[in-house]
Tab-separated table of C-alpha atoms in Angstrom:
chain	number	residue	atom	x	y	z
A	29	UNK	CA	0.000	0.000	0.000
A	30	UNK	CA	1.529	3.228	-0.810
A	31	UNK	CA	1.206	5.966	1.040
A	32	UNK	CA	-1.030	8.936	-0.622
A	33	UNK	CA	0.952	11.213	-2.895
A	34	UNK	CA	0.023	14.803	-1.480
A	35	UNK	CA	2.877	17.107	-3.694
A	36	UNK	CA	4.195	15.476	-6.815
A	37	UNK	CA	7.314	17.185	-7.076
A	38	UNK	CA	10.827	15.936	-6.179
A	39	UNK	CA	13.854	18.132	-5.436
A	40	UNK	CA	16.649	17.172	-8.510
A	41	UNK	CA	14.943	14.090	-9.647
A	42	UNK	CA	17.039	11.568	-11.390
A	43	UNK	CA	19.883	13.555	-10.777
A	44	UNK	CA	21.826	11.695	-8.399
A	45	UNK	CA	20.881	9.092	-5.912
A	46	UNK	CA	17.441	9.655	-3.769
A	47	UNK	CA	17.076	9.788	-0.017
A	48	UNK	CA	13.712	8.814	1.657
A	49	UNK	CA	12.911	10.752	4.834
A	50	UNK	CA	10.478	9.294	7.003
A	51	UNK	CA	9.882	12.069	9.869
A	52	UNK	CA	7.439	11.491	13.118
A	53	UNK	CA	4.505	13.585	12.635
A	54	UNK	CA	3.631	14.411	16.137
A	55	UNK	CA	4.124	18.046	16.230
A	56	UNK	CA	6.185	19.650	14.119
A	57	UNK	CA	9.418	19.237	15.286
A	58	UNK	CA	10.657	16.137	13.938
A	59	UNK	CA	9.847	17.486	10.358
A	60	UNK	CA	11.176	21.124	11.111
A	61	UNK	CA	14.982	19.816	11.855
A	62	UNK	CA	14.570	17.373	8.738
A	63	UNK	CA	14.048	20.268	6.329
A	64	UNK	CA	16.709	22.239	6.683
A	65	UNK	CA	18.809	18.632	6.080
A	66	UNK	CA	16.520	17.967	3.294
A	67	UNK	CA	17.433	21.173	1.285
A	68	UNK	CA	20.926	20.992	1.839
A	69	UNK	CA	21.089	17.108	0.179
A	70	UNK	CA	18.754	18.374	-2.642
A	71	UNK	CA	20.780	21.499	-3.221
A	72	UNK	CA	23.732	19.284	-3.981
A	73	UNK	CA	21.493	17.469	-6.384
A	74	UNK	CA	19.958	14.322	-4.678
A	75	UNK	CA	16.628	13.725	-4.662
A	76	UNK	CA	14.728	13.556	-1.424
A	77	UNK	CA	11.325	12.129	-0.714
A	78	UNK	CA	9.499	12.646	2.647
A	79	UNK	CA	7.110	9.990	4.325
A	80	UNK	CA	5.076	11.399	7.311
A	81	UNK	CA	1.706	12.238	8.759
A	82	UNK	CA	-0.348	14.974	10.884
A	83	UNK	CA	0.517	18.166	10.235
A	84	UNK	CA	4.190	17.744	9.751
A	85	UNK	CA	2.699	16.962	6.050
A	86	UNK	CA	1.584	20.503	5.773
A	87	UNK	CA	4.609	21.597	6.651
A	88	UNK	CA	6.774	19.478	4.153
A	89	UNK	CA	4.426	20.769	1.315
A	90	UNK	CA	5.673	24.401	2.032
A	91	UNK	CA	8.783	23.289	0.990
A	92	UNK	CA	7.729	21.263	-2.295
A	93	UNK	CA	8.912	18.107	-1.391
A	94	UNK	CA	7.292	15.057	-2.656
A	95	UNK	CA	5.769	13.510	0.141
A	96	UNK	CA	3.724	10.980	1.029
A	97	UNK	CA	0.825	10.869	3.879
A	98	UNK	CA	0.943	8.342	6.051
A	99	UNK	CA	-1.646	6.726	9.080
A	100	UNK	CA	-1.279	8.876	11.921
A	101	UNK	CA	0.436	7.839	15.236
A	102	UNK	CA	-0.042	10.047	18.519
A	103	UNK	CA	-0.815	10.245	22.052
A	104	UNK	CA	-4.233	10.968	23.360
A	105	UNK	CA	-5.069	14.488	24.151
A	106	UNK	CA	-7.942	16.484	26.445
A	107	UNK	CA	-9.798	18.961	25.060
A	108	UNK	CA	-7.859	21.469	27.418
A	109	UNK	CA	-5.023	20.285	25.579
A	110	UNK	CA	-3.310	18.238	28.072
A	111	UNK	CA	-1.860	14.519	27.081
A	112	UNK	CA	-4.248	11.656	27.998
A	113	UNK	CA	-2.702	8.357	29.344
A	114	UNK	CA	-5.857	7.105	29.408
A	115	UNK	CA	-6.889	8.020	25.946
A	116	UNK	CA	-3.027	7.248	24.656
A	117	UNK	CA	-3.970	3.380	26.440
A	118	UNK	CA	-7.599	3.181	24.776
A	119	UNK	CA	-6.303	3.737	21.388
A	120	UNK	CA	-3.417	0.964	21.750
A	121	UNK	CA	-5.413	-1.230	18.803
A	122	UNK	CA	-5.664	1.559	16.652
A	123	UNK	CA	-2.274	2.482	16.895
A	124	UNK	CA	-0.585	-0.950	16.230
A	125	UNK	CA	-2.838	-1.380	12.910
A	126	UNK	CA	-1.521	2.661	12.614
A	127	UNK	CA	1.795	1.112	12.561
A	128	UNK	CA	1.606	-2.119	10.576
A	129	UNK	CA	0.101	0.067	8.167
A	130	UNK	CA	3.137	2.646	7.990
A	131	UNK	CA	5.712	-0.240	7.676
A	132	UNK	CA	3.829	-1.079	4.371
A	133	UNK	CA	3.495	2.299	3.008
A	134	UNK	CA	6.655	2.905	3.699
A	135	UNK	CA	7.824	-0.408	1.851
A	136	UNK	CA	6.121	0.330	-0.959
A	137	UNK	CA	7.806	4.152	-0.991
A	138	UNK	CA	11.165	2.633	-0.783
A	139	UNK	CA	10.647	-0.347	-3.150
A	140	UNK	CA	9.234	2.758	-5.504
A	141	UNK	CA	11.953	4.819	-5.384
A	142	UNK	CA	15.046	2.789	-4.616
A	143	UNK	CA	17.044	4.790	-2.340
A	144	UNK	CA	20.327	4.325	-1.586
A	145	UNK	CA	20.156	5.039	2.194
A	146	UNK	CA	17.052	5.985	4.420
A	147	UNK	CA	16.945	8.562	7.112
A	148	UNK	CA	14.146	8.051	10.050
A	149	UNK	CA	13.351	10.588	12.516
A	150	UNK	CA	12.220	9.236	15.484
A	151	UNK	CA	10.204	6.274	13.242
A	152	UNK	CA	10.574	2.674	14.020
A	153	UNK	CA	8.349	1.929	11.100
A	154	UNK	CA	10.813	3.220	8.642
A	155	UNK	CA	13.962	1.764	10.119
A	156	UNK	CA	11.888	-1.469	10.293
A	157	UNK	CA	11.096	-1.034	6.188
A	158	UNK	CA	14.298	-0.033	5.469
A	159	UNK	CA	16.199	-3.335	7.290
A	160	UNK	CA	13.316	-5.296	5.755
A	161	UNK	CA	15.047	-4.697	2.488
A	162	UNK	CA	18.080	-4.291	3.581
A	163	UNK	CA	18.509	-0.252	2.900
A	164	UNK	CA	21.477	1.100	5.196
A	165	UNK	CA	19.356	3.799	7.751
A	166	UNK	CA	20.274	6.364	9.605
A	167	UNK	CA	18.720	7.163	12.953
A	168	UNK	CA	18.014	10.993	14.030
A	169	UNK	CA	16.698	10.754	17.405
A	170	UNK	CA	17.085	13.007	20.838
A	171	UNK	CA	14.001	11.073	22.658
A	172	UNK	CA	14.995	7.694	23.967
A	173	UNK	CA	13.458	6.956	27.425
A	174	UNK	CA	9.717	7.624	26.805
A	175	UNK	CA	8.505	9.025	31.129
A	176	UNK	CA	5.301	8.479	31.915
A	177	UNK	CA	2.773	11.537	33.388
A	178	UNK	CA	2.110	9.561	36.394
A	179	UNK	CA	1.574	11.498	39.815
A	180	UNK	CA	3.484	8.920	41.629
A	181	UNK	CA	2.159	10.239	45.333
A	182	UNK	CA	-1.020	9.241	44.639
A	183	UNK	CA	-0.235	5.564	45.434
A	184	UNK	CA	2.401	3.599	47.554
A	185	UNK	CA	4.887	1.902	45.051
A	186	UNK	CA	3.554	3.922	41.952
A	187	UNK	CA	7.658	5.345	41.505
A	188	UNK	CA	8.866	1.772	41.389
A	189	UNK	CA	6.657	0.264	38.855
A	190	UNK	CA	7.121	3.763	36.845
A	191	UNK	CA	11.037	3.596	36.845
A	192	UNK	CA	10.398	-0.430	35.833
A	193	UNK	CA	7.756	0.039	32.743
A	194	UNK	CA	10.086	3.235	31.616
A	195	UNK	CA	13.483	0.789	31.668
A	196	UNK	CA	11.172	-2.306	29.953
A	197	UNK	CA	10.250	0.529	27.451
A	198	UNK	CA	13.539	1.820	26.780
A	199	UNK	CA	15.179	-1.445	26.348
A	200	UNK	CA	12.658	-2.835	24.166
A	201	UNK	CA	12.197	0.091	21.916
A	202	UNK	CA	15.905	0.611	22.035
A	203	UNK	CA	16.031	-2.823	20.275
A	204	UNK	CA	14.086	-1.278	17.505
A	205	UNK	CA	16.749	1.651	16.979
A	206	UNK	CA	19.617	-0.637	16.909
A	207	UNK	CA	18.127	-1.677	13.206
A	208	UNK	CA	19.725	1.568	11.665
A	209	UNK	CA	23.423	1.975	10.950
A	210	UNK	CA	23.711	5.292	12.487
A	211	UNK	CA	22.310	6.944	15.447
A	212	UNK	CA	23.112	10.984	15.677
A	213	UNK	CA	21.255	12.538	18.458
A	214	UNK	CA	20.029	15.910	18.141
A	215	UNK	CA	20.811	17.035	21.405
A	216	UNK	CA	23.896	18.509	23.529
A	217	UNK	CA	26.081	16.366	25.556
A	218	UNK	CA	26.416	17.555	29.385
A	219	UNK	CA	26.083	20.084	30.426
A	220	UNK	CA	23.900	21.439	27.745
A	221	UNK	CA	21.602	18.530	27.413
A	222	UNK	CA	18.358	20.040	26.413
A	223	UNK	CA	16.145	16.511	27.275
A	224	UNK	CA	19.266	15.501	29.689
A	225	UNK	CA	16.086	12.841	31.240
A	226	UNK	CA	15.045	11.813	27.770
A	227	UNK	CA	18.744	11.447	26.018
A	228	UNK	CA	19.191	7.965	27.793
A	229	UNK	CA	20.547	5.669	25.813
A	230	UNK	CA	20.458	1.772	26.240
A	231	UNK	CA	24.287	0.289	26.331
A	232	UNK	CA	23.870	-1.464	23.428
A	233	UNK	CA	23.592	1.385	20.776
A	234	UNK	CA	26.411	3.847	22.258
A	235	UNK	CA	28.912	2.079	20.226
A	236	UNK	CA	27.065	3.820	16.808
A	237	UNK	CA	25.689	7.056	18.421
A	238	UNK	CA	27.077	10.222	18.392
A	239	UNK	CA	26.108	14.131	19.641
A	240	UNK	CA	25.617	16.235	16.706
A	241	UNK	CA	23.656	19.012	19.035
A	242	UNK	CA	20.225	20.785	18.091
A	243	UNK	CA	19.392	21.246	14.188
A	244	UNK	CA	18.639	24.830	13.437
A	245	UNK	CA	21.107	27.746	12.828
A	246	UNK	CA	23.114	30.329	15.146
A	247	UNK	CA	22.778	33.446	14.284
A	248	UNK	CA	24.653	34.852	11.092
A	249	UNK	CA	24.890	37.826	9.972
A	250	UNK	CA	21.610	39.046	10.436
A	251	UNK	CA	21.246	41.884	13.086
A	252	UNK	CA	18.562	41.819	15.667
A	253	UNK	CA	17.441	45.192	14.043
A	254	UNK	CA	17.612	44.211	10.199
A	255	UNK	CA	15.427	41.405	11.341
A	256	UNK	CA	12.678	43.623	13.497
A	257	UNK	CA	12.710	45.560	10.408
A	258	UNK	CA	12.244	42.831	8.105
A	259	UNK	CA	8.796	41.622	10.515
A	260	UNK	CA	8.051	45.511	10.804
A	261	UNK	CA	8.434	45.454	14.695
A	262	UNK	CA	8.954	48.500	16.705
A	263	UNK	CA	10.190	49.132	19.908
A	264	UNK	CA	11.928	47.189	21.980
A	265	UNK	CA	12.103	44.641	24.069
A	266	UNK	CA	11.225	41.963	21.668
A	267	UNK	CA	9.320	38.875	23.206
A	268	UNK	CA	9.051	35.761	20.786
A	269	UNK	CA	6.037	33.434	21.530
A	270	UNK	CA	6.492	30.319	18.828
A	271	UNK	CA	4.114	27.805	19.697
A	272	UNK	CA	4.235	24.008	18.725
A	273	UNK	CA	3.041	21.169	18.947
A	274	UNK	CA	-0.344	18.698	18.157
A	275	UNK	CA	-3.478	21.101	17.202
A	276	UNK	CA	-5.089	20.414	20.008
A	277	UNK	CA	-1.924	21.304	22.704
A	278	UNK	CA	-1.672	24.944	20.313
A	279	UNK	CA	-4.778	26.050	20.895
A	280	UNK	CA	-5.057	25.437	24.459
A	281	UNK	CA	-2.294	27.208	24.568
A	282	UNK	CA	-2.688	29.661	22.430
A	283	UNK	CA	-5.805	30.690	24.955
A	284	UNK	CA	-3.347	30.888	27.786
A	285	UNK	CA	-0.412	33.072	26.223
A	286	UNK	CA	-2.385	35.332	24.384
A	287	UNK	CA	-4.159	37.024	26.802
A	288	UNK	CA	-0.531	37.599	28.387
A	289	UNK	CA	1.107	39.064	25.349
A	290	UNK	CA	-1.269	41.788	25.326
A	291	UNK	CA	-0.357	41.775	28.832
A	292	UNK	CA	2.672	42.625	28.534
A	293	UNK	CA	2.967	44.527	25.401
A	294	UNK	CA	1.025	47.232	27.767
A	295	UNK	CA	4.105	46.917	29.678
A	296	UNK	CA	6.377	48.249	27.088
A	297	UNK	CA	7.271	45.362	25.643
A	298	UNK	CA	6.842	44.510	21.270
A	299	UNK	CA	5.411	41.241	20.806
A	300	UNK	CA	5.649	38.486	17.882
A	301	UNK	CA	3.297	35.257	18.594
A	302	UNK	CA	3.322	32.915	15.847
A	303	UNK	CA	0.624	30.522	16.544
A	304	UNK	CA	2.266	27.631	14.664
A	305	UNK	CA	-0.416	26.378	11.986
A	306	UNK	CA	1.561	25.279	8.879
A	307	UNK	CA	-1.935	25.607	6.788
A	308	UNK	CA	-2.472	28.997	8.205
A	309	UNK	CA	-1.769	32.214	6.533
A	310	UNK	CA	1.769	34.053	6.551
A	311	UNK	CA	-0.216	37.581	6.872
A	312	UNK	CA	0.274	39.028	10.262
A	313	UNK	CA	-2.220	40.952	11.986
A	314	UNK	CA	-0.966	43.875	14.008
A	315	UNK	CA	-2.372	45.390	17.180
A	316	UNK	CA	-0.410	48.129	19.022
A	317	UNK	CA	2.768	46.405	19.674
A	318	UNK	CA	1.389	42.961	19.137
A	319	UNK	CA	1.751	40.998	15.731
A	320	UNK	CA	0.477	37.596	15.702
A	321	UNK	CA	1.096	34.945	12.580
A	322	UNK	CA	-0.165	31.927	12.089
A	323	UNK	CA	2.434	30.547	10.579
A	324	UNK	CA	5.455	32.266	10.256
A	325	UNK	CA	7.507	31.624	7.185
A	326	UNK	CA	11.197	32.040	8.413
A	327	UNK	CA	11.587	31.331	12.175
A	328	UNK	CA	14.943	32.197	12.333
A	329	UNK	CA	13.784	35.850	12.149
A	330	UNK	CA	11.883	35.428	15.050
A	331	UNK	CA	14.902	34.615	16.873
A	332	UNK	CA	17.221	36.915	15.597
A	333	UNK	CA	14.619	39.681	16.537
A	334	UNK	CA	14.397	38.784	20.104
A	335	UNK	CA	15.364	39.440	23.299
A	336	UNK	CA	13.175	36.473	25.102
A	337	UNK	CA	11.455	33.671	23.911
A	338	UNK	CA	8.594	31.888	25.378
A	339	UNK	CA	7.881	28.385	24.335
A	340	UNK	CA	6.010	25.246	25.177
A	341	UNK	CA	8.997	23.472	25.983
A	342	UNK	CA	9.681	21.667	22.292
A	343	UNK	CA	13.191	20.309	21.567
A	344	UNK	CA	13.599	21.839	18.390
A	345	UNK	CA	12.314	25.142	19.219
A	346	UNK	CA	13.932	25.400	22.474
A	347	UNK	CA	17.796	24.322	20.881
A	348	UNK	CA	16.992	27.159	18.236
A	349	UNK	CA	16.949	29.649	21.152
A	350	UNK	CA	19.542	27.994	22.624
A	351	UNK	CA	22.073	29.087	19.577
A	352	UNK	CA	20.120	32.328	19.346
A	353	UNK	CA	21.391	32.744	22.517
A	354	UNK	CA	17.617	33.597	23.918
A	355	UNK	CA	16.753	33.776	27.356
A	356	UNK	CA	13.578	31.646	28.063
A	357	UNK	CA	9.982	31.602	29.461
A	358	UNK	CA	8.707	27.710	29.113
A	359	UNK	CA	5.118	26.852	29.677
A	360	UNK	CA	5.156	23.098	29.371
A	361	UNK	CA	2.481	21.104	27.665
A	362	UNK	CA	0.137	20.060	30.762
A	363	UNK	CA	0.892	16.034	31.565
A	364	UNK	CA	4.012	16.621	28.487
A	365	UNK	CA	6.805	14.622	30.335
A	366	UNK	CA	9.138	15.880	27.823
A	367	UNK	CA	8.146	19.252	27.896
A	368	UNK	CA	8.191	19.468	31.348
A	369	UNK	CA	11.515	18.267	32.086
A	370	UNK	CA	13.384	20.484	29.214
A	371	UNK	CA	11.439	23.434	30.933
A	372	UNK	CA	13.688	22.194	33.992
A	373	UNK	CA	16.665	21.881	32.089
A	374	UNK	CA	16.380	25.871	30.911
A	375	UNK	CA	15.988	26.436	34.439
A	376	UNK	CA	18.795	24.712	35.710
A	377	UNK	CA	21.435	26.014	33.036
A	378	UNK	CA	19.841	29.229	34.168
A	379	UNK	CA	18.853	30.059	30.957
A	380	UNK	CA	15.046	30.867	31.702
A	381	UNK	CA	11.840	29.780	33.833
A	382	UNK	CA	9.546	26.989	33.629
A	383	UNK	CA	5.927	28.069	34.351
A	384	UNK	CA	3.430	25.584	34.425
A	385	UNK	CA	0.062	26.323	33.363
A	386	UNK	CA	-1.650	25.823	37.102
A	387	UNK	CA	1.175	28.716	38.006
A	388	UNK	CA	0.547	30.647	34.641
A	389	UNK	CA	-0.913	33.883	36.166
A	390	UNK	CA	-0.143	37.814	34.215
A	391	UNK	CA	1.625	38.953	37.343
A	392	UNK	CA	4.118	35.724	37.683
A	393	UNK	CA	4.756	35.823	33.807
A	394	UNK	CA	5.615	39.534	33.912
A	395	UNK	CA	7.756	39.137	36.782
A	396	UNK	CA	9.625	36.389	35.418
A	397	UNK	CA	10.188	38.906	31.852
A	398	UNK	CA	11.560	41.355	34.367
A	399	UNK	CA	13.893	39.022	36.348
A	400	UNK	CA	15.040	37.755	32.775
A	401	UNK	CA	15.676	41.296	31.238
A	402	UNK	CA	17.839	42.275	34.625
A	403	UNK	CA	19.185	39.706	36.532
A	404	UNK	CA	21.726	37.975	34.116
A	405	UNK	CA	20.177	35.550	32.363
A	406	UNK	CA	20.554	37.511	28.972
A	407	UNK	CA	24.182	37.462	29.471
A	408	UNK	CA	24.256	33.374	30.580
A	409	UNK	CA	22.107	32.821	27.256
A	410	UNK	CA	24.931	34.640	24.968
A	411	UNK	CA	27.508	32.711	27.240
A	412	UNK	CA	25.837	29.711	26.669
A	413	UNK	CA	25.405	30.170	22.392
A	414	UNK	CA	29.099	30.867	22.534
A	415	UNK	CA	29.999	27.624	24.089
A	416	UNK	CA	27.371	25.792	21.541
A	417	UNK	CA	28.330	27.763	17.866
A	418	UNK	CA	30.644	25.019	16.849
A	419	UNK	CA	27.914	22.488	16.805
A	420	UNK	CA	26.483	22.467	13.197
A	421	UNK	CA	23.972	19.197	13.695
A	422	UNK	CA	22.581	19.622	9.708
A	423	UNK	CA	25.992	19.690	8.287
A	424	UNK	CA	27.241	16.548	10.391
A	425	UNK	CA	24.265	14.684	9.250
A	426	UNK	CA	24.358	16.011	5.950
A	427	UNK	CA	28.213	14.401	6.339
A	428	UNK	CA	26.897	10.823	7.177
A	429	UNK	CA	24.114	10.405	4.679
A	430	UNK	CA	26.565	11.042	2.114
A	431	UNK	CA	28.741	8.280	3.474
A	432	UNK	CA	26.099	6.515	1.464
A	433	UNK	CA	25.838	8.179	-1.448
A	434	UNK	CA	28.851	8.772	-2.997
A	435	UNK	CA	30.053	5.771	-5.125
C-alpha cells in the first residue's frame, strides 16, 4: 500500500541518488529539523522524498517536497489540551494497525523509489522497512526513554513500577533503533543537554551514536534590528512566543499566552506570537505592539529579533533559542513529560523559567520577563550560544548520509 501522494514534485529528480525521509509527525518538530537537512542534500542534487503524517505533512508541502501521507500515530489528548494516558492506552489497537500500516506504506515508498540510504526521525516503522530490504538507515533521534505523566504520590509503590515500565520501554524500543546503521542525536552532551532525562541511551547502541547538538542555525549575519525591520516590529524589548506542537496542545495554549502578550505589550514590551499552523496564513495581523502569525515563514527571524522567547517546551524550538542565545519563558504542555523536564533543564542552566500552566498567572509571567531582562540571564544565554556555535547538527548529518551516497 503506498502511502497517498500529497505534492508530486521531487527536489533534482534523477539527478543523483534519492534519499527517503520518514519524519514522526507528532508536532512539528521532527519534520522542522529534517528540512533544513533535506534542502541541503537536494541542493547538492539528490533527490529527497518525505514519508510522514499529521501536520508535519503541511509543513513538508511548504517546501515542495514530494511527500507521502501516512496513518497517523499520537498520544491521546484532552480537550484542554493536556496529554491523555488514558486516551493514549484506549487507542493501543488503533495504533498498532496505525503502525503495521506505515511499515507497508513505507515499503512500498522505498521499493518505488530505490534509495540508496534511508533517514528516520524518530520512526521505528521506517527503520523497520528499510532493514526489511536491507537499505542502510540512519537514525536521528534526541528522545529515547519515553517518562510516563504519572503522579506517583497518589499511590504507595507507583515510583517503582514507573522507573520499571520506563526501563522495559527503553530497552525494548531501544532494540528497535539498533536496526539503523547510524544513530546521531540531536541534542547537547552535558552540560547542555536540552532533554538531559530523555537522552538515555540503552548500552547497546552507544557504540554507533554520536552528539551532533540541536538542528537549526546560530545566528549569522543578520542583526537583531535588520530582522525587526524585516517583521516591521517596533520598539523594543522583543518577546518571541512560537508555539508548537499537536493542534489540540496549540490552541489550548494559544488561549493561555495570548491574553498575556497583550499583557505585557502594555508593559512596554513589542510582541511576535506565531501561533504555529503550517496551513495557516503568513499575513500578520498587528495590534499596538502585538503581531500575531499563524504561521510564520522564516523562524529564524523570530529569533534573531528577540530578546526572550517563550515556548512550550519543544526540543527543536527550544535548541533554536539555545544558539540564538535567547533567554527563556517555558510553559510546558500540561501532563508533556518531555516538555516538562526540558522546561527544567532551561531552568537549571539558568537560561530561563519553567511556568506551568496551574502557576501561569499575568503577574508571575511579567515578573519572570523582568527578572530575565535584569538579573543575568541575557548574558548566561549569549555565554551559553558561545559555548554551543561550533555544533552544526545539519551539516554533520548532511556528512553521514553522504557516506552513502557517494560511489
Amino acid at each position: 500500500m503506498l502511502g497517498r501522494v500529497v505534492v508530486g514534485f521531487m527536489r533534482s529528480p534523477g539527478v543523483r541518488p534519492t534519499v527517503v525521509i520518514g519524519a514522526c509527525g507528532i508536532g512539528l518538530g521532527h519534520v522542522g529539523r529534517m528540512l533544513p537537512v533535506a534542502r541541503r542534500l537536494a541542493g547538492r542534487g539528490y533527490g529527497v522524498v518525505f514519508t510522514s503524517y499529521g501536520d508535519a505533512v503541511s509543513f513538508c508541502l511548504r517546501e515542495n517536497f514530494l511527500t507521502y501521507r501516512e496513518s497517523s500515530i499520537s498520544y491521546g489528548v484532552r480537550e484542554d489540551g493536556s496529554v491523555s494516558l488514558k486516551q493514549t492506552f484506549k487507542g493501543a489497537p488503533r495504533l498498532l494497525k496505525a503502525f503495521s500500516d506505515q511499515v507497508e506504506a513505507e515499503l512500498a515508498v522505498m521499493k518505488k523509489h530505490k534509495p540508496r540510504v534511508v533517514v528516520s526521525d524518530s520512526r521505528l516503522s521506517t527503520l523497520l522497512a528499510a532493514r526489511i530490504l536491507g537499505i542502510p538507515s540512519i537514525l536521528v533521534m534526541h528522545e529515547f526513554k519515553l517518562m510516563l505523566p504519572l503522579d506517583v504520590n497518589k499511590l504507595p509503590g507507583l515510583s517503582v513500577l514507573k522507573q520499571i515500565v520506563e526501563r522495559v520501554v527503553l530497552e525494548t524500543f531501544g532494540i528497535g533503533w539498533d536496526l539503523a546503521n547510524v544513530v546521531l542525536i540531536t541534542d547537547y552532551p552535558a552540560p547542555y543537554t536540552v532533554s538531559k532525562y530523555n537522552v538515555v541511551i540503552p548500552e547497546f547502541l552507544r557504540h554507533k551514536a554520536e552528539f551532533v547538538g540541536t538542528v537549526g542555525s546560530a545566528r549569522g549575519a543578520l542583526s537583531k534590528w535588520d530582522a525587526r525591520r524585516l517583521l516591521g516590529l517596533e520598539g523594543s524589548p522583543v518577546v518571541y512566543f512560537g508555539l508548537s506542537g499537536l493542534p489540540e496542545e496549540r490552541r489550548a495554549l494559544f488561549d493561555r499566552l495570548f491574553p498575556l502578550a497583550k499583557g505585557v505589550s502594555g508593559l512596554g514590551y513589542t510582541v511576535l506570537l506565531s501561533k504555529g499552523e503550517p496551513n495557516g496564513s503568513t499575513r500578520p495581523v498587528r495590534s499596538g505592539r502585538v503581531t500575531v502569525y499563524e504561521w510564520l515563514p522564516d523562524r529564524s527571524l523570530g529569533y534573531a529579533a528577540a530578546d526572550v522567547f517563550v515556548s512550550v517546551g519543544g526540543q527543536t524550538s527550544i535548541g533554536e533559542a539555545m544558539k540564538y542565545g535567547l533567554p527563556m519563558i517555558v510553559v510546558p504542555t500540561p501532563n508533556h513529560t518531555e516538555h516538562d523536564v526540558i522546561a527544567e533543564s532551561v531552568s537549571m542552566m539558568g537560561l530561563g523559567y519553567r511556568i506551568r500552566v496551574g502557576e501561569l498567572t499575568f503577574e508571575r509571567f511579567a515578573g519572570a520577563l523582568t527578572s530575565i531582562m535584569r538579573d543575568g540571564y541575557v548574558e548566561r544565554a549569549a555565554q551559553v550560544a558561545e559555548k554551543l556555535k561550533h555544533y552544526d547538527a545539519i551539516s554533520r548529518i548532511v556528512d553521514k548520509v553522504e557516506e552513502f551516497l557517494v560511489d
